[in-house]
Amino acid sequence: MMHGLADHLSATLAQIRADGLEKSETVIGSSQSGTVTVGGRQLVNLCANNYLGLADHSEVVEATIKATENFGSGMASVRFICGTHELHKELENSVARYLEKDDAILFGSCFDANGGIFETILGPEDAVISDTLNHASIIDGVRLSKARRYRFQTSDMDDLRLQLQAADDDGARFKLIVTDGVFSMDGFIANLPEICNLAEQYRAAVMIDECHATGHLGEKGRGTPALTGAGGRVDIISGTFGKTLGGAMGGFIAGPQPVIDLLRQRARPYLFSNALPPGVAAGAIKAIEIAEKADDLRRTLANYTARFRSALTEAGFDLVPGETPIIPLMLYDAVKAQKMAQALRDRGVLVSAFSFPVVPREKARIRTQMSAALTDENISFAIDAFIGAGRDVGVI
Ligand SMILES: *Cc1c(COP(=O)(O)O)cnc(C)c1O
């Protein structure tokens, strides 16, 4: 009894397909690793957020199984009623210690963490100053808050200064600058030292989203504050357990004690959503323990990144410049990006084409991501496949 709504939705879907913007899902029949099995075929995997290869790490899996056996499949409660397990407290302490913050709070995902923080800590008298390229979850979180919104062109420090000044001129009580630490679709790193300088000058707080950094970038994997030297000048950090830190699920915010304490009282995705399963918490605790010591894996990851980037550049591909394991290959046209992804898959390499609304229209791309789970042979194989597919599709 949809009274025409279903037909309307079908027409929208037909348009998405006609525009080359349809996202199809690849069905994987193996664990997430350097290679995956798709329809019985083994493919070299260049599109997981599995930077250190911990998603199927034996110790992470074992910790998850043991906690599940001991404590069951889940808590069947939100945290404040009867859903707080010892493992949650242990994981929060572990995140806070790892990122050198007063405390941390867990969420069902980083999407929820970013969705809950702005409306909790800022009021209508306050201002949030947000990079235009920030993740969708930050954009949505900012929309949910009553704070005044200012946007600065991505990584443009002159524009950030203008926006801070505009917020001051508008009489903002408190100001919060928010940026991705690593921009997920482009792979470049925020200019944290300069952002922190401006924050100091304009008396603003600084929050970063470290989903594509925590665990694999900077000393001990402490992320972009460690990598850029901004360190403790960054006030609030959001992140995920769904990428480098085990790849399961769950998000967090780490920061000053009053921020974390107020989030426990007021953040809606925390108050009104189920607690993380004990097995997931135990896996994340183990993943942090491994990541902190994983200089060898970080070195492998950096070597693959340098090798793949230089081979593709040399072959004539148009890459977004950067130094993180996110290496985007620009095709601009959505249909061409899809064709290139298919040609790569035919040659045994799994990549994903990104188009609107994940990236701006006319900026379609293939985002490749390196992983310590890959082998040298996988990288050589992938480079050959890119060159072959690139010629087939007419990209190089
Ligand atoms: C992946 C990602 C998120 C969402 O994290 P989940 O835990 O998967 O919800 C948020 N921000 C950025 C920058 C991301 O890359």
XYZ file of C-alpha atoms and ligand atoms in Angstrom, residues 109-111 114 135 137 180 184 209 211-212 240 243 250, ligand 1:
29
model
C 30.373 3.478 15.381
C 32.413 6.577 14.656
C 29.423 7.758 12.635
C 30.510 12.277 15.300
C 33.389 13.072 6.488
C 29.231 11.891 9.760
C 39.440 14.922 9.349
C 39.277 9.624 3.506
C 38.498 12.573 13.129
C 39.438 7.056 11.394
C 42.071 6.789 8.656
C 36.851 3.861 14.867
C 39.402 0.173 10.288
C 32.641 0.624 17.159
C 34.938 5.413 8.284
C 34.834 6.789 8.776
C 33.875 7.149 9.732
C 32.822 6.195 10.181
O 33.370 5.222 11.017
P 32.435 3.968 11.428
O 33.025 3.496 12.702
O 32.560 2.985 10.305
O 31.069 4.494 11.570
C 33.892 8.433 10.217
N 34.804 9.341 9.796
C 35.714 9.035 8.859
C 36.701 10.068 8.425
C 35.761 7.756 8.306
O 36.649 7.468 7.365
